[in-house]
C-alpha positions as protocol buffer text, in pm:
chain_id: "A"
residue {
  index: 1
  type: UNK
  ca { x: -4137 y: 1275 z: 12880 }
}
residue {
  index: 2
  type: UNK
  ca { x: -3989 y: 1351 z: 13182 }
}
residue {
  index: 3
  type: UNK
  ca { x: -4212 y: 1377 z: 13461 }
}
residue {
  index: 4
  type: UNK
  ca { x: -4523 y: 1179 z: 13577 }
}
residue {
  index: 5
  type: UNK
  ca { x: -4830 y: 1338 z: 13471 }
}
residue {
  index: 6
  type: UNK
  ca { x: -4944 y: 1181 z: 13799 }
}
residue {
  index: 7
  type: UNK
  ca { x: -4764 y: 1239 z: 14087 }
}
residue {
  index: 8
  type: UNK
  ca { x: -4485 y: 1510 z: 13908 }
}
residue {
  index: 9
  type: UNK
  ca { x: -4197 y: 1283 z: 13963 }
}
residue {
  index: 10
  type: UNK
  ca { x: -3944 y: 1180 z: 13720 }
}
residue {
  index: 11
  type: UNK
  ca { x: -3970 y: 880 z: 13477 }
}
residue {
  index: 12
  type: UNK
  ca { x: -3743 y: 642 z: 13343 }
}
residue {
  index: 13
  type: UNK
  ca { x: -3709 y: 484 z: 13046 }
}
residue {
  index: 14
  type: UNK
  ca { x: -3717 y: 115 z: 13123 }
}
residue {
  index: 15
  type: UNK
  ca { x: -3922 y: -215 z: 13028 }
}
residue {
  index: 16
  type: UNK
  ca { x: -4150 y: -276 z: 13294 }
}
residue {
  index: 17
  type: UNK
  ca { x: -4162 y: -614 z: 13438 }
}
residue {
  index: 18
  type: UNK
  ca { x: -4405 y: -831 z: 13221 }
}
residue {
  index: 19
  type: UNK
  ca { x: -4369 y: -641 z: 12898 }
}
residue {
  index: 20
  type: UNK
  ca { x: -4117 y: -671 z: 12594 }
}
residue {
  index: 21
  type: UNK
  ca { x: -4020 y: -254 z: 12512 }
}
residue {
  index: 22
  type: UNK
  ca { x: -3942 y: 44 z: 12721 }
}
residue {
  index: 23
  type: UNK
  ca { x: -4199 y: 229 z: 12843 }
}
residue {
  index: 24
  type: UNK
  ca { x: -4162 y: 590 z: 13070 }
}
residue {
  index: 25
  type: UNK
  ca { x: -4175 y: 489 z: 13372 }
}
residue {
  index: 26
  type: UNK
  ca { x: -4247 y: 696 z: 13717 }
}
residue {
  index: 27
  type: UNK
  ca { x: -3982 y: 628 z: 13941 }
}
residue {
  index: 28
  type: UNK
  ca { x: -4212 y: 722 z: 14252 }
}
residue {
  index: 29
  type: UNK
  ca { x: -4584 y: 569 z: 14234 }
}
residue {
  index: 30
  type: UNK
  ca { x: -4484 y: 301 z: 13914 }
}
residue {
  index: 31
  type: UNK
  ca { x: -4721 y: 449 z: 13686 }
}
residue {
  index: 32
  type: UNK
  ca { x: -4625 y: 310 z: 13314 }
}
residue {
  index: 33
  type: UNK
  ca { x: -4727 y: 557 z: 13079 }
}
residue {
  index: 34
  type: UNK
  ca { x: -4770 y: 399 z: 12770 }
}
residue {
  index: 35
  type: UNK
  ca { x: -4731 y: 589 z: 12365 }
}
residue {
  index: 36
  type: UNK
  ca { x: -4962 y: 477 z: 12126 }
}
residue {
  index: 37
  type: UNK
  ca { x: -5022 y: 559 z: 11781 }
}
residue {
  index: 38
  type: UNK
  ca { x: -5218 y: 833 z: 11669 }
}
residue {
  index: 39
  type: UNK
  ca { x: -5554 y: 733 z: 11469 }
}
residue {
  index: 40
  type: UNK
  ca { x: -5654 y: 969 z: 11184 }
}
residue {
  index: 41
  type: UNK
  ca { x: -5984 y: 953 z: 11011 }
}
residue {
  index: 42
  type: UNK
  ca { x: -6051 y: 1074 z: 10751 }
}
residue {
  index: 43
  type: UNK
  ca { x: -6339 y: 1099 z: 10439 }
}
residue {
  index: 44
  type: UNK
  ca { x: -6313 y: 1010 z: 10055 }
}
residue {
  index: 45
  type: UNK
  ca { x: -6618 y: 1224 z: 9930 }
}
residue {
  index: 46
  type: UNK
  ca { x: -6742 y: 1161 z: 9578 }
}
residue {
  index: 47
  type: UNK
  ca { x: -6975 y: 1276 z: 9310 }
}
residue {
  index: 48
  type: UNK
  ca { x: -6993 y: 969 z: 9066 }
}
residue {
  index: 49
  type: UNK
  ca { x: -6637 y: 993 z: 8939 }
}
residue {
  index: 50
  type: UNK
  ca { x: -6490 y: 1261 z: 9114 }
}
residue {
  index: 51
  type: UNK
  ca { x: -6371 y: 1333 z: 9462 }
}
residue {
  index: 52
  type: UNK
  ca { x: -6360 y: 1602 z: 9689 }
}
residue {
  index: 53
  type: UNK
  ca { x: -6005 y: 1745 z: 9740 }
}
residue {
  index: 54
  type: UNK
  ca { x: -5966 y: 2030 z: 10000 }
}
residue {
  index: 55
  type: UNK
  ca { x: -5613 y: 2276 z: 9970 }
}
residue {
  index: 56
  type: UNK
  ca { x: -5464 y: 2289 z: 10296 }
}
residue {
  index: 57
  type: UNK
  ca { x: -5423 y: 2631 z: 10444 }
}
residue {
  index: 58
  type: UNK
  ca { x: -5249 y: 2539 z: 10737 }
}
residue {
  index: 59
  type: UNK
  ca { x: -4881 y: 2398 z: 10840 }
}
residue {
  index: 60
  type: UNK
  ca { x: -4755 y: 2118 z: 10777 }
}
residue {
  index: 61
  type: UNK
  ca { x: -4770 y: 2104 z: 10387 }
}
residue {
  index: 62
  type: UNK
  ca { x: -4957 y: 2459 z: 10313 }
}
residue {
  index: 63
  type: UNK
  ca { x: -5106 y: 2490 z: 9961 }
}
residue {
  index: 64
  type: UNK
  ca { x: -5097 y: 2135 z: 9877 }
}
residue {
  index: 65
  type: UNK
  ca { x: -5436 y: 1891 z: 9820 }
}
residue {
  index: 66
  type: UNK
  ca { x: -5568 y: 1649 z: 10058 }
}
residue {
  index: 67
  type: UNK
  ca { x: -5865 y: 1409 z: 10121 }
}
residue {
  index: 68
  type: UNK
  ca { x: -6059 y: 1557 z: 10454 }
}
residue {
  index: 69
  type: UNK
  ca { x: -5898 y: 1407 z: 10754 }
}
residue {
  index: 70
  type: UNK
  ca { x: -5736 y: 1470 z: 11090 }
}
residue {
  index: 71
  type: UNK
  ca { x: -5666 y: 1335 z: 11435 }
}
residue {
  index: 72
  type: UNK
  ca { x: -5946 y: 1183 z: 11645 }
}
residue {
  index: 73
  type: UNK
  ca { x: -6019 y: 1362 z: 11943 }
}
residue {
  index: 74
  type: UNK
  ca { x: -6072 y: 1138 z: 12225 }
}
residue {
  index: 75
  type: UNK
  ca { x: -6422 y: 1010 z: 12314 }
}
residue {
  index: 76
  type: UNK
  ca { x: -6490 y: 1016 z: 11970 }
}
residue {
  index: 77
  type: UNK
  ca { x: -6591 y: 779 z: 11731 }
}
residue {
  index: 78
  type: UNK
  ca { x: -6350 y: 691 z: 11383 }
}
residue {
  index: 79
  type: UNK
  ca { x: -6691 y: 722 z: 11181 }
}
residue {
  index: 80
  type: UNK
  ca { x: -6770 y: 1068 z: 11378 }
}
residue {
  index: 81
  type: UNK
  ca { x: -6396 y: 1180 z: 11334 }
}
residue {
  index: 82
  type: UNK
  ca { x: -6419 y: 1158 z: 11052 }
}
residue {
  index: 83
  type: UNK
  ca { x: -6731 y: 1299 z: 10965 }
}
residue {
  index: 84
  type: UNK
  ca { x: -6611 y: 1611 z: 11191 }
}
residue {
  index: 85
  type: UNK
  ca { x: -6310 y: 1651 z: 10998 }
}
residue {
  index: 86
  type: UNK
  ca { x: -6516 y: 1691 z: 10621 }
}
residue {
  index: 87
  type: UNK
  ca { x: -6712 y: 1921 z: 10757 }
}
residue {
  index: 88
  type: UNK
  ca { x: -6428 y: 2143 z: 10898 }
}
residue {
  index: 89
  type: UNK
  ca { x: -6231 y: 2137 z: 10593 }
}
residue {
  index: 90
  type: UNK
  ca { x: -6479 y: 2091 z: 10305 }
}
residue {
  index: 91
  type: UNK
  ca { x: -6835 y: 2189 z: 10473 }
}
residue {
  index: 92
  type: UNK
  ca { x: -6943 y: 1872 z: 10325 }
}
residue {
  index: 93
  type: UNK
  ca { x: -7082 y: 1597 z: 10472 }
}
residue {
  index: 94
  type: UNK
  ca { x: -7114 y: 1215 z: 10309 }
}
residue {
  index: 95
  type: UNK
  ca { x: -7411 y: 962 z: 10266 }
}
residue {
  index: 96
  type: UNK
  ca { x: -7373 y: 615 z: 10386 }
}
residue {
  index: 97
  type: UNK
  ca { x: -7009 y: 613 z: 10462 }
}
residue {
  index: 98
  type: UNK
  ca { x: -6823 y: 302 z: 10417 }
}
residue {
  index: 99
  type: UNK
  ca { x: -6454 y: 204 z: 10553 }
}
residue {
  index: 100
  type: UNK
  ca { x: -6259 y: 175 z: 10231 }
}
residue {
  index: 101
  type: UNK
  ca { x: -5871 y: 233 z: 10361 }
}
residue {
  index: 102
  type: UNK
  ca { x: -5665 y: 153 z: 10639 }
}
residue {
  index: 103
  type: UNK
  ca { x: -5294 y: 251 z: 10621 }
}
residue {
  index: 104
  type: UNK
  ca { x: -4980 y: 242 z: 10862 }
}
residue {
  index: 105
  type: UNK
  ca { x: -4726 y: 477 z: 10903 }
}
residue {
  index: 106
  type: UNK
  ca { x: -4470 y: 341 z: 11185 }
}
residue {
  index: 107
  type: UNK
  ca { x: -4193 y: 562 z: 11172 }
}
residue {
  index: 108
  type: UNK
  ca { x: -4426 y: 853 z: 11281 }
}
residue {
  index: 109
  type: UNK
  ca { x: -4692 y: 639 z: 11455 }
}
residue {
  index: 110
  type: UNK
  ca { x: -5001 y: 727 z: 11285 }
}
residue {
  index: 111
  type: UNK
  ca { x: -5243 y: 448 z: 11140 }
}
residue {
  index: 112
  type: UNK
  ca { x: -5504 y: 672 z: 10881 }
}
residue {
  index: 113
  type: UNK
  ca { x: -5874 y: 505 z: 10820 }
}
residue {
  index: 114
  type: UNK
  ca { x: -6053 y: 621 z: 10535 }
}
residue {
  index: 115
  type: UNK
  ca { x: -6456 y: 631 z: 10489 }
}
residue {
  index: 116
  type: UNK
  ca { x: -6626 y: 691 z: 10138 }
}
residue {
  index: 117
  type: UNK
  ca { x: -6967 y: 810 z: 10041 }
}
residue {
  index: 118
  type: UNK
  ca { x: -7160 y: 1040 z: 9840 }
}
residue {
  index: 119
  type: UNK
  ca { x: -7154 y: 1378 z: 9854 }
}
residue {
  index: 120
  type: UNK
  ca { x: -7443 y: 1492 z: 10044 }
}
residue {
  index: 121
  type: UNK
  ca { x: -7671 y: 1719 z: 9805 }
}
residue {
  index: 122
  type: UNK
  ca { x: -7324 y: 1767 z: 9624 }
}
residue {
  index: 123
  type: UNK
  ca { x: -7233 y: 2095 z: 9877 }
}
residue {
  index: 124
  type: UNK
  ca { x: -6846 y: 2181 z: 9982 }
}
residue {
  index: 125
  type: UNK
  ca { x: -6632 y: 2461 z: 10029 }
}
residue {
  index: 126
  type: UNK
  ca { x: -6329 y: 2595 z: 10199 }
}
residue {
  index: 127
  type: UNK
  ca { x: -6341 y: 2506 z: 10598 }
}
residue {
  index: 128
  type: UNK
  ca { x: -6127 y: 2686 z: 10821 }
}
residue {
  index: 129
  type: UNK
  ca { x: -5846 y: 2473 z: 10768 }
}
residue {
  index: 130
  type: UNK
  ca { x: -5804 y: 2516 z: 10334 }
}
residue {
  index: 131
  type: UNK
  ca { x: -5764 y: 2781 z: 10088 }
}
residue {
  index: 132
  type: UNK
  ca { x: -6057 y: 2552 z: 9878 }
}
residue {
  index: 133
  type: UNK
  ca { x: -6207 y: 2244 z: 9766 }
}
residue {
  index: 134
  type: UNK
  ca { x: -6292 y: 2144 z: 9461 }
}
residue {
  index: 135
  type: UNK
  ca { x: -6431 y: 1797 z: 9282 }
}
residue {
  index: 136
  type: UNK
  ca { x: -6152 y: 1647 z: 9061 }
}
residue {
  index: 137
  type: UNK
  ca { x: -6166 y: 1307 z: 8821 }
}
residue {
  index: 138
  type: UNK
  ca { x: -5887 y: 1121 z: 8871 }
}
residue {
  index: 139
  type: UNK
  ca { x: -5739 y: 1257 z: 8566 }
}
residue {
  index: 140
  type: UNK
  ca { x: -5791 y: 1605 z: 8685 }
}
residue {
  index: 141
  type: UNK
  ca { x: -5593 y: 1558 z: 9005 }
}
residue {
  index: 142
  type: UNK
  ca { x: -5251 y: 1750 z: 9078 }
}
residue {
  index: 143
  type: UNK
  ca { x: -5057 y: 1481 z: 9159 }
}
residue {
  index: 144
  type: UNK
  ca { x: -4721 y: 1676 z: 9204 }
}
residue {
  index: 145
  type: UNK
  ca { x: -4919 y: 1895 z: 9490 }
}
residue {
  index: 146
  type: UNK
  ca { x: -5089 y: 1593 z: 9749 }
}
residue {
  index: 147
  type: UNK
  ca { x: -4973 y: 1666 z: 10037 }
}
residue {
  index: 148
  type: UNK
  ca { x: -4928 y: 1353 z: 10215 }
}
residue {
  index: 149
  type: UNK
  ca { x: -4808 y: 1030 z: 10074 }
}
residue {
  index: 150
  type: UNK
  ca { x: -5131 y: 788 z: 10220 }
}
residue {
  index: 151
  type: UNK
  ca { x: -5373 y: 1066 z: 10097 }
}
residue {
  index: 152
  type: UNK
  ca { x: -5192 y: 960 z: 9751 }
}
residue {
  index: 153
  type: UNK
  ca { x: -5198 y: 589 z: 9816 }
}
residue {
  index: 154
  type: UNK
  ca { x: -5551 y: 646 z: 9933 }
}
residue {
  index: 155
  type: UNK
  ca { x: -5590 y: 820 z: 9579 }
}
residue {
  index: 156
  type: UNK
  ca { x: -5488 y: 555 z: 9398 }
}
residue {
  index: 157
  type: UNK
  ca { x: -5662 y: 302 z: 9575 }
}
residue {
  index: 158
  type: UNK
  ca { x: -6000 y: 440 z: 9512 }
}
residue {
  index: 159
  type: UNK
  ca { x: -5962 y: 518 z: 9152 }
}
residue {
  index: 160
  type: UNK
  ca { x: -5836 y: 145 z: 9135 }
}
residue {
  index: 161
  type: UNK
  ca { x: -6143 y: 17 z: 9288 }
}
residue {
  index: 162
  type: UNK
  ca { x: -6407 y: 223 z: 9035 }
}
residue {
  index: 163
  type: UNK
  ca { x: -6206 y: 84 z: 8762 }
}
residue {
  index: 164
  type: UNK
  ca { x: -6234 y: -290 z: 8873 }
}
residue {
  index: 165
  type: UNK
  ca { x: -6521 y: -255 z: 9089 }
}
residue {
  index: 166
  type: UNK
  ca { x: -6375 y: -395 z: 9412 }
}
residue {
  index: 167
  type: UNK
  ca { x: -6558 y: -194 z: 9695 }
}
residue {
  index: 168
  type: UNK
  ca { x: -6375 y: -342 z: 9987 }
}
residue {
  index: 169
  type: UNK
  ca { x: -6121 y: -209 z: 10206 }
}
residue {
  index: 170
  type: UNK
  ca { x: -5822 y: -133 z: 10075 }
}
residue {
  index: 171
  type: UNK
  ca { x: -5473 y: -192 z: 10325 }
}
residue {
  index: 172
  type: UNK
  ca { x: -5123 y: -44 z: 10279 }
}
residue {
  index: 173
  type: UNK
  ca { x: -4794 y: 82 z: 10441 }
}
residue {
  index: 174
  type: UNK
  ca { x: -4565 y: 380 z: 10388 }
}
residue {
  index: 175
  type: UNK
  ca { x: -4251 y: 343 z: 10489 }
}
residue {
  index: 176
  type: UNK
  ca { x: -3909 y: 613 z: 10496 }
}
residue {
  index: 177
  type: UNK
  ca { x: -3830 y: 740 z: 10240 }
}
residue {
  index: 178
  type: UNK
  ca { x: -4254 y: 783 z: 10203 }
}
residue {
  index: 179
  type: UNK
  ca { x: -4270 y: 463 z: 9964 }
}
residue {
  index: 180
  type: UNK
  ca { x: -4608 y: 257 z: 9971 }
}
residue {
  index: 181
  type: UNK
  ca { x: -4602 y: -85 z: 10047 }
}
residue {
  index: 182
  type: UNK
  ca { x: -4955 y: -241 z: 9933 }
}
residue {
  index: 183
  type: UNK
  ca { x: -5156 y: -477 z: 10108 }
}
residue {
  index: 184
  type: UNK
  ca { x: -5489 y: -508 z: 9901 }
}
């Protein structure tokens, strides 16, 4: 950043009095303009042991599997985001959605929240952002082609929880270079 987005004057990079890290700074009316993380939210749709996958057809990580997620548009809900984003990329929709995963990635400042539920009338398909979707048992999954790491640990954690029937929410980390650290 290098100019105020509201006055048009230049910032510095300085910790304002009263707080503990830099922050950009306008060096004419004082406005701090602070960087937060980016909140994803995102859907874990499922047909008794299956879930709902969706083939990315866009940049970054084109061709490779995902759950239904993306960035929160502001004014918006998590549970709505996320609803928005399965329907964009796999024309599905869920019943009864239920947090189930909350994960941290620092080094790129995202935090990912995760909501399960049935399928709704078991309907999907290719949204404008994938190639296709398609239902897969955890067995059936192409592991070598997720695209993202917490999509993975998201995975994992699901499959984890049918198999020991814990139905909370499920916590984790991924840290450089893209290893999980595991909370629940």
């Amino acid at each position: 950043m290098k100019y105020c987005s509201q006055c048009g004057q230049s910032v510095t990079v300085k910790i304002p009095e009263g707080d503990n890290r830099q922050r950009h700074v306008c060096d004419h009316c004082e406005l701090i303009h602070y960087q937060n993380p980016r909140i994803i939210a995102g859907c874990v749709p499922y047909v008794e042991e299956r879930v709902l996958l969706c083939k990315r057809s866009i940049e970054p990580r084109y061709g490779l599997w995902t759950l239904p997620a993306g960035f929160l548009e502001n004014g918006e809900t998590v549970i709505a985001g996320a609803q928005r984003e399965c329907y964009e990329e796999a024309l599905a929709a869920i019943e009864d959605p239920k947090l189930c995963g909350i994960y941290d990635i620092p080094e790129i400042n995202q935090v990912y929240i995760f909501y399960s539920g049935q399928l709704l009338d078991n309907r999907y398909g290719a949204g404008e952002e994938s190639l296709e979707a398609d239902l897969f048992r955890e067995d059936e999954i192409p592991w070598d082609e997720i695209a993202f790491p917490v999509v993975e640990l998201m995975l994992h954690h699901y499959f984890e929880g049918l198999k020991n029937g814990f139905e909370g929410v499920r916590t984790g980390a991924i840290k450089r270079p893209w290893k999980w650290i595991r909370r629940q």
